[in-house]
mmCIF file of C-alpha atoms and ligand atoms in Angstrom:
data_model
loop_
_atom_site.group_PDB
_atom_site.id
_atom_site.type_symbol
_atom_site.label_atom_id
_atom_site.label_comp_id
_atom_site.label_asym_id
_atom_site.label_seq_id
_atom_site.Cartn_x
_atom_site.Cartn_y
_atom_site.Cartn_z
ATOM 1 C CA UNK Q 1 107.692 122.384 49.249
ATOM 2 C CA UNK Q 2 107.805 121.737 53.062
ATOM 3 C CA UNK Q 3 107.906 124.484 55.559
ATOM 4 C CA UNK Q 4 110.033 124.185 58.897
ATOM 5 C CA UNK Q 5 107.232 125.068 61.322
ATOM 6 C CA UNK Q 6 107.728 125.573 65.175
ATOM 7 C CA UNK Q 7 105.472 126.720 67.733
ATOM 8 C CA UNK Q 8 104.035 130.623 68.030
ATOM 9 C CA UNK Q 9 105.520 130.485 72.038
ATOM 10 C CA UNK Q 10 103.705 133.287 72.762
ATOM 11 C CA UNK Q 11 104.625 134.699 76.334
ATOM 12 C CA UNK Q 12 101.985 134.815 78.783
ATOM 13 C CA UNK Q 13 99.212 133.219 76.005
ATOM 14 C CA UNK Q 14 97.703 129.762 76.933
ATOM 15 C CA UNK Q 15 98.596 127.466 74.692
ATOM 16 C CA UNK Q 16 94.672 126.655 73.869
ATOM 17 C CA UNK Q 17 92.096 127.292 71.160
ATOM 18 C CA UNK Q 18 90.988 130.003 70.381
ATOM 19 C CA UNK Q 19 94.255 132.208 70.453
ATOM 20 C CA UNK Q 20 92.527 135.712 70.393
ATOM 21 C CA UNK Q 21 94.232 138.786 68.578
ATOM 22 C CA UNK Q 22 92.192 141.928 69.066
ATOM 23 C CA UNK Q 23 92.375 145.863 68.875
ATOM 24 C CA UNK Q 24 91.275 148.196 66.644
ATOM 25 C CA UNK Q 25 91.801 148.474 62.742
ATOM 26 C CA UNK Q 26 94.059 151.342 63.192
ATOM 27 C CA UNK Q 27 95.820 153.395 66.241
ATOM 28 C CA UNK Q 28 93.854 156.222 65.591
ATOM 29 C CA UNK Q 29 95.130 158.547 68.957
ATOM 30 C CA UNK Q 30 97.298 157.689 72.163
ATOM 31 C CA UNK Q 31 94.014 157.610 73.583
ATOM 32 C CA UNK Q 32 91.979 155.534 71.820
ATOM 33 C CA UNK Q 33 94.668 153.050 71.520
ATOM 34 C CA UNK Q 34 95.281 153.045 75.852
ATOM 35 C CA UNK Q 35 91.481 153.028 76.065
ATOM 36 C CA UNK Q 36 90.407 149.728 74.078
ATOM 37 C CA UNK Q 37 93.723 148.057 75.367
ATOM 38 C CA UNK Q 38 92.848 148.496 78.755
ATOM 39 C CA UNK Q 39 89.280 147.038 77.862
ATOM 40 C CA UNK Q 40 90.780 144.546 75.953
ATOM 41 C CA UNK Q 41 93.044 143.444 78.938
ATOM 42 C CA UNK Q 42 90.573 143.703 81.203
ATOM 43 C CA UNK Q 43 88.775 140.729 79.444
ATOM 44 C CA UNK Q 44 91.380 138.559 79.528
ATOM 45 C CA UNK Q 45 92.779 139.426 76.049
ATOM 46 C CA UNK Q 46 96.620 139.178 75.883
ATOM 47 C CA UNK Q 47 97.565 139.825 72.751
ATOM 48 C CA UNK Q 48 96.704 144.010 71.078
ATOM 49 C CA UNK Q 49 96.411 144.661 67.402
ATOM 50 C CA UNK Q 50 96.578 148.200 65.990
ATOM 51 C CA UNK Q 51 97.136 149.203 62.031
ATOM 52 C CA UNK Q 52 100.420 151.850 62.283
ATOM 53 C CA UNK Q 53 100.767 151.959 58.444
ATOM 54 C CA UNK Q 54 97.500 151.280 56.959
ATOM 55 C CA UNK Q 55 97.205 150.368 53.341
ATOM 56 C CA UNK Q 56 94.732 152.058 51.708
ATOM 57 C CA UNK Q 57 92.948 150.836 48.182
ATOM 58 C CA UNK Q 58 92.481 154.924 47.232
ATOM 59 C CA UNK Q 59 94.490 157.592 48.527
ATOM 60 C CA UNK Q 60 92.571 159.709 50.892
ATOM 61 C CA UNK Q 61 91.673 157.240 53.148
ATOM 62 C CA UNK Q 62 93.372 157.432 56.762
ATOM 63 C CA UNK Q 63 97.448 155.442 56.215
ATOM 64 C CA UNK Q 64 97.997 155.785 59.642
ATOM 65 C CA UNK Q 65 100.354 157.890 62.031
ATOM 66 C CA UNK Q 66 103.542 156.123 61.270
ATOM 67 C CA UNK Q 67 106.420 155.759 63.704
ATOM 68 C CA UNK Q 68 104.390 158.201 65.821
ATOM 69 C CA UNK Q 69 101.765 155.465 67.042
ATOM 70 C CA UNK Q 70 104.609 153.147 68.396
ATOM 71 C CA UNK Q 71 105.413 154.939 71.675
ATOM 72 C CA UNK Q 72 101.888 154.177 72.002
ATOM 73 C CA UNK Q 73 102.133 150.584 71.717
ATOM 74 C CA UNK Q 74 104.906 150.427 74.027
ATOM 75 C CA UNK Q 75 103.241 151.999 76.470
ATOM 76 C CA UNK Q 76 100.241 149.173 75.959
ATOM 77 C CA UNK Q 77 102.750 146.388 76.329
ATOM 78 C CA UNK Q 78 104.391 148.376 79.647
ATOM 79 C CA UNK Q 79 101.505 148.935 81.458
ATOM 80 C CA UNK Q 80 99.252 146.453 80.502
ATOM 81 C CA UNK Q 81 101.554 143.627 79.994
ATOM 82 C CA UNK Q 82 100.152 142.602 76.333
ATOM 83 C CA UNK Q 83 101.564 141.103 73.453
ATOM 84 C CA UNK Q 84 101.200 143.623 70.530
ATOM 85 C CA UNK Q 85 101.238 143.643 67.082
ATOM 86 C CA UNK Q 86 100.626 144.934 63.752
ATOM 87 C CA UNK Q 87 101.404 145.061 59.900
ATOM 88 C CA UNK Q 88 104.242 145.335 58.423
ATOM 89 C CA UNK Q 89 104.461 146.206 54.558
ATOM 90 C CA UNK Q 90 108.314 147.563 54.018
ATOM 91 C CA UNK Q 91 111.901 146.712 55.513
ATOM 92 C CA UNK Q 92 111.471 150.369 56.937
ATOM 93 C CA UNK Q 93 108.096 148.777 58.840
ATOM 94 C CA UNK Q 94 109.767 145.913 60.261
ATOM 95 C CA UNK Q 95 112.918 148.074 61.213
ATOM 96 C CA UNK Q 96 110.587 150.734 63.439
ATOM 97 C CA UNK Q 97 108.425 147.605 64.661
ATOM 98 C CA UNK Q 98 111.561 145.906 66.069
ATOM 99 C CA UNK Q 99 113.017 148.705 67.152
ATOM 100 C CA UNK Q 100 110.048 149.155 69.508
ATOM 101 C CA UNK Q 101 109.605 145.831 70.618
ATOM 102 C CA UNK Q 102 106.683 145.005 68.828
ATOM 103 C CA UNK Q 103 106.186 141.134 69.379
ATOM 104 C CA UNK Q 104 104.095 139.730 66.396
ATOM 105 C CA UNK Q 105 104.197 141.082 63.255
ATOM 106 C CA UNK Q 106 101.557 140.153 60.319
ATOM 107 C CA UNK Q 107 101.315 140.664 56.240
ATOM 108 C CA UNK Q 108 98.818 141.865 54.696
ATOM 109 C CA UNK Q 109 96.387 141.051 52.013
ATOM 110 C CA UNK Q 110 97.480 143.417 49.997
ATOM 111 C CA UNK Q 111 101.462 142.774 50.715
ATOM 112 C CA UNK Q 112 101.088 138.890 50.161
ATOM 113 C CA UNK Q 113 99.770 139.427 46.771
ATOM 114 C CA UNK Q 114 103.290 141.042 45.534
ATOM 115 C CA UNK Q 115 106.059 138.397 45.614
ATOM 116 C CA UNK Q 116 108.837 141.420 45.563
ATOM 117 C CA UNK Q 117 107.228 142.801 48.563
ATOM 118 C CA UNK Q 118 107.234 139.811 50.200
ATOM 119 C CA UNK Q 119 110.809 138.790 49.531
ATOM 120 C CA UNK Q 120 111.769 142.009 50.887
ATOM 121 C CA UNK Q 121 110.103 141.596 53.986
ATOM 122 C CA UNK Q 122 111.220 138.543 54.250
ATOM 123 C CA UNK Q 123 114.838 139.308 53.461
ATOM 124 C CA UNK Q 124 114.956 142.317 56.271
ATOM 125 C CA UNK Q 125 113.481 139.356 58.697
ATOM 126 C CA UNK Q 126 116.968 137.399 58.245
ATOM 127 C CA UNK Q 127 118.421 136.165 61.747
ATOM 128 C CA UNK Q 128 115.066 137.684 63.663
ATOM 129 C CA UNK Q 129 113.100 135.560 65.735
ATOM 130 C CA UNK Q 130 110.003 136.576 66.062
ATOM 131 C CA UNK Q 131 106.569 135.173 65.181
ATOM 132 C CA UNK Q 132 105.070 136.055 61.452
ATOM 133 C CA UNK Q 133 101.272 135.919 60.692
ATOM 134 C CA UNK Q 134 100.777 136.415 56.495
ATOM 135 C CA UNK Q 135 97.201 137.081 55.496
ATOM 136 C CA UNK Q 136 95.677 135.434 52.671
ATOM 137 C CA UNK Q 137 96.823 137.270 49.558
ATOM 138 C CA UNK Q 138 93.455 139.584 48.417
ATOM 139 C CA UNK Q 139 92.895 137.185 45.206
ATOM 140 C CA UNK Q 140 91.811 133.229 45.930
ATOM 141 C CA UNK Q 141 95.579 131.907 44.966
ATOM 142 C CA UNK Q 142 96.841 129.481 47.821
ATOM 143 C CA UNK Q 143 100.123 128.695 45.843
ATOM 144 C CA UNK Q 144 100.593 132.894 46.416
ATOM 145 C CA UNK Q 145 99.791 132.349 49.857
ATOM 146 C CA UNK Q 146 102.358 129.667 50.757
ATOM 147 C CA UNK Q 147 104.459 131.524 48.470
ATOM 148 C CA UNK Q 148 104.892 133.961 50.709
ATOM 149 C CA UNK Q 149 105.048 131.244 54.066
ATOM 150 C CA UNK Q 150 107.542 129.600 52.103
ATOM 151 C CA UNK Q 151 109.902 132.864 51.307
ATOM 152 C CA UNK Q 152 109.435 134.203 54.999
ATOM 153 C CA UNK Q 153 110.706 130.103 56.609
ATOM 154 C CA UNK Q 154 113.395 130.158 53.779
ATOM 155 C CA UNK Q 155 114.976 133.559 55.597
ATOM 156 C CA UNK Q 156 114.922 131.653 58.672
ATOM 157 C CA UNK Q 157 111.355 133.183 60.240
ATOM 158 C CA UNK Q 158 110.040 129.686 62.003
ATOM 159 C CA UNK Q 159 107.290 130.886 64.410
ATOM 160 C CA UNK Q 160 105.064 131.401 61.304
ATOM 161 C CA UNK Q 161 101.222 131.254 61.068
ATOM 162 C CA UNK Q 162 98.524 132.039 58.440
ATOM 163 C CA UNK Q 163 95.076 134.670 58.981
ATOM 164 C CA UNK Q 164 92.347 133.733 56.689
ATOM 165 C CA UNK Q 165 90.556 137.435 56.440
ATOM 166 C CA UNK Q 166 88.607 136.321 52.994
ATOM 167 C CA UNK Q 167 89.103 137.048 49.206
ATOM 168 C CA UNK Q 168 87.909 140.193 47.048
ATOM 169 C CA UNK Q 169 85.126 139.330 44.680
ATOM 170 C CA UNK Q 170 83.078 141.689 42.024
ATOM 171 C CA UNK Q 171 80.087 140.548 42.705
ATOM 172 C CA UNK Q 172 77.054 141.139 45.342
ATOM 173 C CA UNK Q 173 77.331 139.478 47.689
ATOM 174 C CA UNK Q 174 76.733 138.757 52.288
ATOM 175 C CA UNK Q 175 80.497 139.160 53.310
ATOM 176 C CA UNK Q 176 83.410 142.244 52.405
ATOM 177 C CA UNK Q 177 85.701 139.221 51.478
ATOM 178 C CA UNK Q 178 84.245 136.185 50.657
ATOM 179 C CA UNK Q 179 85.309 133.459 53.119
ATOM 180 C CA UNK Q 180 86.009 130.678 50.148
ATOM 181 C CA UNK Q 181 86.821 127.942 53.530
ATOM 182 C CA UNK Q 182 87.809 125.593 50.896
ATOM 183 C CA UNK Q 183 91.255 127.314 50.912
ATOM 184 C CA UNK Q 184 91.992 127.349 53.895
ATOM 185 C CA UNK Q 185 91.002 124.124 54.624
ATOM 186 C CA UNK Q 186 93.298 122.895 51.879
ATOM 187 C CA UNK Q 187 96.141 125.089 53.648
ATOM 188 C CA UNK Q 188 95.670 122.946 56.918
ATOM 189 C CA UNK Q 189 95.598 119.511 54.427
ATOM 190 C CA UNK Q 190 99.160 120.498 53.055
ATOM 191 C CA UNK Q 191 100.589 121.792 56.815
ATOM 192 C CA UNK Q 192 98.934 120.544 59.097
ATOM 193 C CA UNK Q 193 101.441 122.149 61.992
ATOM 194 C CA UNK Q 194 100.445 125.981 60.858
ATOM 195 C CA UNK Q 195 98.475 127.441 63.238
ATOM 196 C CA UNK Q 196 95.698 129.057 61.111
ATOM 197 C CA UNK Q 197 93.591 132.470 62.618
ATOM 198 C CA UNK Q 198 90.713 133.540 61.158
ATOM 199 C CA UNK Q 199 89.842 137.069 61.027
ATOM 200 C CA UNK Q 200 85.754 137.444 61.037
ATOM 201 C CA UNK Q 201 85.983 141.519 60.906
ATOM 202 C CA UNK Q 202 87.621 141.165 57.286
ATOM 203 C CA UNK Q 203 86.451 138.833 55.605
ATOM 204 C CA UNK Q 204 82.470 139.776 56.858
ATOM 205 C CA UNK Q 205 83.139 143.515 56.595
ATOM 206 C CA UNK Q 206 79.853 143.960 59.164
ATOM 207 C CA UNK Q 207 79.699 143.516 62.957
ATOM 208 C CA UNK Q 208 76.278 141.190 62.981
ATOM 209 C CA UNK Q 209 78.504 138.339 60.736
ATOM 210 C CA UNK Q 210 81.518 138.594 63.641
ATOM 211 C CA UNK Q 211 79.424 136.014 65.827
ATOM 212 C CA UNK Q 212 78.867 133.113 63.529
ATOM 213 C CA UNK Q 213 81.857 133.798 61.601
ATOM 214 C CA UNK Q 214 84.260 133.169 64.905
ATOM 215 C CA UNK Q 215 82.003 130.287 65.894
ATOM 216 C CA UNK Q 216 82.156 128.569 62.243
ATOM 217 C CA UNK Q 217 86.363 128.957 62.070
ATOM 218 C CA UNK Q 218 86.609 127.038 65.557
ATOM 219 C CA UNK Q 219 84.089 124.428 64.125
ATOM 220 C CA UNK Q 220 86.707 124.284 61.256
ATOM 221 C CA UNK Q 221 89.471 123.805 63.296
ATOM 222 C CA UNK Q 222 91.188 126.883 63.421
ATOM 223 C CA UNK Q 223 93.578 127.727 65.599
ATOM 224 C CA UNK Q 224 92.552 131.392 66.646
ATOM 225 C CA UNK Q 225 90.470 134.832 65.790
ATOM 226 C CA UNK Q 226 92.001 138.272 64.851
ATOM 227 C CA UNK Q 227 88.958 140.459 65.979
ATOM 228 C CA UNK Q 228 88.646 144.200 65.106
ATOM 229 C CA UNK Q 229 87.772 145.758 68.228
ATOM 230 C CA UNK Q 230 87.494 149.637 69.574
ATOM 231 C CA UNK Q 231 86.147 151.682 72.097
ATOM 232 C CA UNK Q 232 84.425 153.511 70.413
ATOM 233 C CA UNK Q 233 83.478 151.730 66.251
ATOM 234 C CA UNK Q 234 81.312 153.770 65.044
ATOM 235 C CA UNK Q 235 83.822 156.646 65.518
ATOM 236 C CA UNK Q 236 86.846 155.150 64.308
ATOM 237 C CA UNK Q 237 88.902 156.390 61.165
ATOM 238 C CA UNK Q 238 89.109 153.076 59.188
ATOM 239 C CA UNK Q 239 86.643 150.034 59.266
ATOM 240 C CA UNK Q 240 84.042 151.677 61.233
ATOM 241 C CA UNK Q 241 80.848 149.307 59.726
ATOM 242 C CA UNK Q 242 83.109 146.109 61.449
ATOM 243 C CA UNK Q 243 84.653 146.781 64.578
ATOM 244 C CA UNK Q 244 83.003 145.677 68.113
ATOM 245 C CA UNK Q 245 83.383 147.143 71.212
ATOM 246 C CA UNK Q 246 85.357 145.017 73.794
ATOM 247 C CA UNK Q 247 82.344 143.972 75.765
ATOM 248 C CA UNK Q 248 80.837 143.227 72.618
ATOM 249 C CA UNK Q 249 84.339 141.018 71.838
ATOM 250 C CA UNK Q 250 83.793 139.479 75.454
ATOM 251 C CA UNK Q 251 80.230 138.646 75.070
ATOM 252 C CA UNK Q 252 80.916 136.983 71.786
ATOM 253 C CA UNK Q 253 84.074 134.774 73.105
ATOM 254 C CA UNK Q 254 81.938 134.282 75.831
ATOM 255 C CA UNK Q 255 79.375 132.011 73.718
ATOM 256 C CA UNK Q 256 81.756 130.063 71.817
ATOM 257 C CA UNK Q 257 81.636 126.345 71.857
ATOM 258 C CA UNK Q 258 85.095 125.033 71.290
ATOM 259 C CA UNK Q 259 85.049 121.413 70.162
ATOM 260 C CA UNK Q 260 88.534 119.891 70.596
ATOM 261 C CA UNK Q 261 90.063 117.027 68.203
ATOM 262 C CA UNK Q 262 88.189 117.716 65.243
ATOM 263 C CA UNK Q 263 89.810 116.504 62.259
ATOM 264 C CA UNK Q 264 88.323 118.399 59.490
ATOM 265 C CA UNK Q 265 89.039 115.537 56.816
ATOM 266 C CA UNK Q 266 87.020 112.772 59.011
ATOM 267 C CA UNK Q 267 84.173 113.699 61.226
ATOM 268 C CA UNK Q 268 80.363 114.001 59.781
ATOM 269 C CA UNK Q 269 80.327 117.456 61.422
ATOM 270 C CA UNK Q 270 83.451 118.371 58.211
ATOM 271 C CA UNK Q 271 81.716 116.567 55.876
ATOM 272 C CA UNK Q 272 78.641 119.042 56.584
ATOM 273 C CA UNK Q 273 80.847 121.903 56.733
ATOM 274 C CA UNK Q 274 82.592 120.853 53.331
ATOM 275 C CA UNK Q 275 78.606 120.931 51.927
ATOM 276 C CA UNK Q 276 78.397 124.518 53.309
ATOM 277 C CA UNK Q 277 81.474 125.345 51.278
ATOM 278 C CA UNK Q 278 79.985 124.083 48.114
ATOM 279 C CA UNK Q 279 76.884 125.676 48.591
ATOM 280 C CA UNK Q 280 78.508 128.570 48.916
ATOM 281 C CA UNK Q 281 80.503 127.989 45.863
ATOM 282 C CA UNK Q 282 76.940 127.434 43.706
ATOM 283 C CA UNK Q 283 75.782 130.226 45.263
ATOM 284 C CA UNK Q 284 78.878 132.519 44.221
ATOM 285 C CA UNK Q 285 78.583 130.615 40.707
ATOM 286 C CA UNK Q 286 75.105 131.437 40.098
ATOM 287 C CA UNK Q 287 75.383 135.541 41.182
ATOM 288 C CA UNK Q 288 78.253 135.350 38.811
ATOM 289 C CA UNK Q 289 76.222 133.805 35.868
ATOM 290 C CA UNK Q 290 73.495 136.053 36.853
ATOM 291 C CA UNK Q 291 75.883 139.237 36.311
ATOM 292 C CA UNK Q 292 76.513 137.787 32.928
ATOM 293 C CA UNK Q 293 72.535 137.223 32.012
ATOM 294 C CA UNK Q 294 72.116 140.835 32.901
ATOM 295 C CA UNK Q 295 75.416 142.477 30.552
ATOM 296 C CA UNK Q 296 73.444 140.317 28.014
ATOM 297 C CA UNK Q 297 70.109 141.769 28.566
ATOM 298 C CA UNK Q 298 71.980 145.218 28.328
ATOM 299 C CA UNK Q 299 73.047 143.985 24.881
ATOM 300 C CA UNK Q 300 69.459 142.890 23.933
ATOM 301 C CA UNK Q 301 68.104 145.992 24.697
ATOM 302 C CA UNK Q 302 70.956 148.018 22.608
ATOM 303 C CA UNK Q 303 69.860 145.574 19.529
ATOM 304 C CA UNK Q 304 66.225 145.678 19.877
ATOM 305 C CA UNK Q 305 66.661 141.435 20.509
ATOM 306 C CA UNK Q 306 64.077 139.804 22.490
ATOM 307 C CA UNK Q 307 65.122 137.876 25.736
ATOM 308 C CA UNK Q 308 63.681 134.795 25.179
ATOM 309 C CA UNK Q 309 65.620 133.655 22.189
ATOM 310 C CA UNK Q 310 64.099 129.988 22.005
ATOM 311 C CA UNK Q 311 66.590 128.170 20.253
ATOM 312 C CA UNK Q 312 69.472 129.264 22.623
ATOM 313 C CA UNK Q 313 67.078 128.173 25.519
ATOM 314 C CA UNK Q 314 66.553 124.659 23.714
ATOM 315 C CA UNK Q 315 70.448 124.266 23.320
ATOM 316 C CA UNK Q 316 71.171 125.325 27.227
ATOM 317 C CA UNK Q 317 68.590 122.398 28.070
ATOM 318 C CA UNK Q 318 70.091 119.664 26.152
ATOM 319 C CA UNK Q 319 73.351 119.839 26.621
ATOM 320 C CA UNK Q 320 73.555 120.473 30.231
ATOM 321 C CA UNK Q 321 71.168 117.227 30.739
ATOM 322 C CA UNK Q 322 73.812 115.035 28.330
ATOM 323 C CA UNK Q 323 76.902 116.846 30.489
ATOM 324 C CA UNK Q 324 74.949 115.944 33.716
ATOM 325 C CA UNK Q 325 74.305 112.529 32.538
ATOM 326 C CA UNK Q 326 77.646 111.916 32.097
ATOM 327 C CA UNK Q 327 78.453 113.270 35.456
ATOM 328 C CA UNK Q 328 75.665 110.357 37.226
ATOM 329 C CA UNK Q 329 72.717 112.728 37.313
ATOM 330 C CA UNK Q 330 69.364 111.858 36.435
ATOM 331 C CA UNK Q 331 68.529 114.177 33.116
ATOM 332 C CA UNK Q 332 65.814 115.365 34.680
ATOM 333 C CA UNK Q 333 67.284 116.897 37.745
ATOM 334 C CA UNK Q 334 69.592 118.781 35.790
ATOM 335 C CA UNK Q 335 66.719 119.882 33.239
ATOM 336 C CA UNK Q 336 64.281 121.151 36.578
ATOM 337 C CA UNK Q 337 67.653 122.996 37.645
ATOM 338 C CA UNK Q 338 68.828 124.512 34.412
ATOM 339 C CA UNK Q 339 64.668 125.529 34.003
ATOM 340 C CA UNK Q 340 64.325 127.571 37.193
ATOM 341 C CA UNK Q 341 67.720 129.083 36.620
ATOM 342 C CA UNK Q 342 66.513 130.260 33.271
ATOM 343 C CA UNK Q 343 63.630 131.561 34.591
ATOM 344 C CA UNK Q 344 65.475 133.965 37.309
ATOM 345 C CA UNK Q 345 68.302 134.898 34.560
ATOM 346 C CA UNK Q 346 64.646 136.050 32.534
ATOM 347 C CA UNK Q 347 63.187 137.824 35.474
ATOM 348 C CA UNK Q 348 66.732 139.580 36.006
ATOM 349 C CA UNK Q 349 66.744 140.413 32.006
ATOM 350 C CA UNK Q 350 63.573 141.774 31.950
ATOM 351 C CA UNK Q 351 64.178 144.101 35.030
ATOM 352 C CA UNK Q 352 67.477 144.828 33.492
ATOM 353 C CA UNK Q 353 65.825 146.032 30.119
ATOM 354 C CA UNK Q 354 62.985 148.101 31.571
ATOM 355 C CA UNK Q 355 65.049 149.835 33.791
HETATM 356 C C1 PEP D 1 93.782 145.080 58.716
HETATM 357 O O1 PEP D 1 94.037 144.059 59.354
HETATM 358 O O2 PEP D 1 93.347 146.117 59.228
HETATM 359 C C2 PEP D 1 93.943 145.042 57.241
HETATM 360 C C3 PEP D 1 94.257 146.113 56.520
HETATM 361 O O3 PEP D 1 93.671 143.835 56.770
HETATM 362 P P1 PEP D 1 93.810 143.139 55.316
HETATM 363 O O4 PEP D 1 95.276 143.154 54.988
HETATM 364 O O5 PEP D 1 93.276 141.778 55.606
HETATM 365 O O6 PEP D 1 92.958 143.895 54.359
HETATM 366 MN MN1 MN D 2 90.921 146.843 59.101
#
């Protein structure tokens, strides 16, 4: 299905890569939200992000002031003369954002994921203008993803956009969210004229990762960043471990190197980058199958079994060489491979059982 896609036209924004969203994870205080705004501005950043409803996996957690943090937002768009924004989860959201004059609103991970949600949202958006930015949904489903694009451009919302901020995985692993480019990238294949952000402080979860992570998406081709960014990180009431300061945001932006007309499909520089993805794919694969080996040694050590079981070993061997065959690898390769991932699955069983 085709989405009817016009420009962000983002007052007062260049119309250049990257297109930089920053501001903390949530407004936490009048103060804290004038403070890293004025920072912010002062760097050149035009467009403010701050969490007023924040949506919280367990209750507890800090969900925001409400309606009671707008006022503050206003006052960052008065006297600072910056585009703001934030999420928006209910009609009720997008009623108070409008009301105060928010100017870009986004979905969240969380929202995208529910289809009733969504079409809510996108049903209280009827006959607005203003620009939409949906974040991946919080499970690796890109036909939920333009679900959601599609139901907002169906009530009429043009100025759309996607934020990439990673997808929720049980396993161990370097990033909060694991980055999974592949989807993305396919998103830019199917529309190419949706501006795609990427949002380093989600999907990395860490402030060291914010760096390479900003520098990989414009190597990618993305259209901007949404950086997490407060005065004052490690004090802040939600997303402490991944928020920068703004001279840290600066420094960063500072050191990109933006490459213009890179078409991810063509150049050698994609084809590398498509590698990386796979890689990072085998690498997800293989903790996975290593969670497995371990719920099995767990089982072996309940039954008294050994971990080697020989014939079992003998069977993994031999059929993954005849499957690899068949695929145009040399049975040998795939033998060496399936060998030294045996052996780790072992080591990890062994641990496992004399724990
Ligand atoms: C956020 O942007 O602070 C947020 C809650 O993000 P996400 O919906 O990506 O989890
Ligand atoms: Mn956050």
């Amino acid at each position: 299905m085709s989405l009817e896609i016009e420009k962000l036209r983002l007052e007062g924004v260049a119309d250049e890569r990257p297109l930089v969203i920053a501001g903390p994870c949530s407004a936490e205080s009048e103060e804290q939200v004038m403070a890293t705004a004025k920072q912010l501005s002062a760097n050149g950043i035009k467009i403010f992000r701050a969490g007023i409803w924040k949506p919280r996996t367990k209750p507890g957690g800090f969900e925001g002031h409400g309606e009671l943090a707008l006022p503050w937002m206003q006052r960052v768009k008065k006297e600072l003369g910056m585009l703001t924004s934030t999420e928006v989860a209910t009609p009720k959201h997008v009623e108070a954002s409008l009301n105060a004059g928010i100017d870009i609103l986004w979905v969240g991970a969380r929202t995208t994921a529910n289809p009733f949600a969504v079409q809510e949202l996108a049903d209280s958006l009827k006959g607005v203008d203003i620009p939409v930015l949906v974040k991946n949904p919080v499970n690796p489903d890109i036909e939920l993803w333009i679900g959601a694009l599609l139901r907002l451009n169906g009530a009429g919302v043009k100025r759309i956009g996607a934020i990439h901020r990673g997808f929720s995985s049980i396993d161990q692993k370097l990033y909060r969210n694991a980055p999974m480019w592949h989807i993305p990238i396919e998103l830019h294949r199917r529309y190419p004229a949706l501006p795609i952000v990427c949002d380093p402080s989600h999907i990395s979860g860490r402030r060291d990762l914010i760096a390479p992570l900003c520098q990989q998406a414009m190597d990618l081709g993305f259209e901007g960043l949404i950086v997490e960014s407060h005065c004052n990180p490690d004090e802040a009431w939600s997303d402490a471990s991944q928020q920068v300061m703004p001279q840290v945001l600066d420094f960063i932006l500072d050191r990109l190197t933006i490459r213009n007309n890179q078409e991810l499909t063509e150049s050698l520089e994609s084809l590398r980058k498509q590698i990386d993805t796979m890689d990072e794919q085998l690498l997800n694969l293989l903790t996975k199958r290593m969670r497995i080996s371990r719920e099995i040694a767990q089982y072996k050590k309940v039954h008294d079994m050994a971990v080697v079981q020989n014939n079992r070993y003998s069977e993994i061997l031999d059929t993954r060489a005849v499957q690899g065959s068949l695929c145009g690898m040399a049975p040998e390769f795939i033998k060496k491979v399936f060998e030294a991932v045996h052996e780790e699955s072992v080591r990890q069983q062994i641990e496992t059982i004399n724990k």
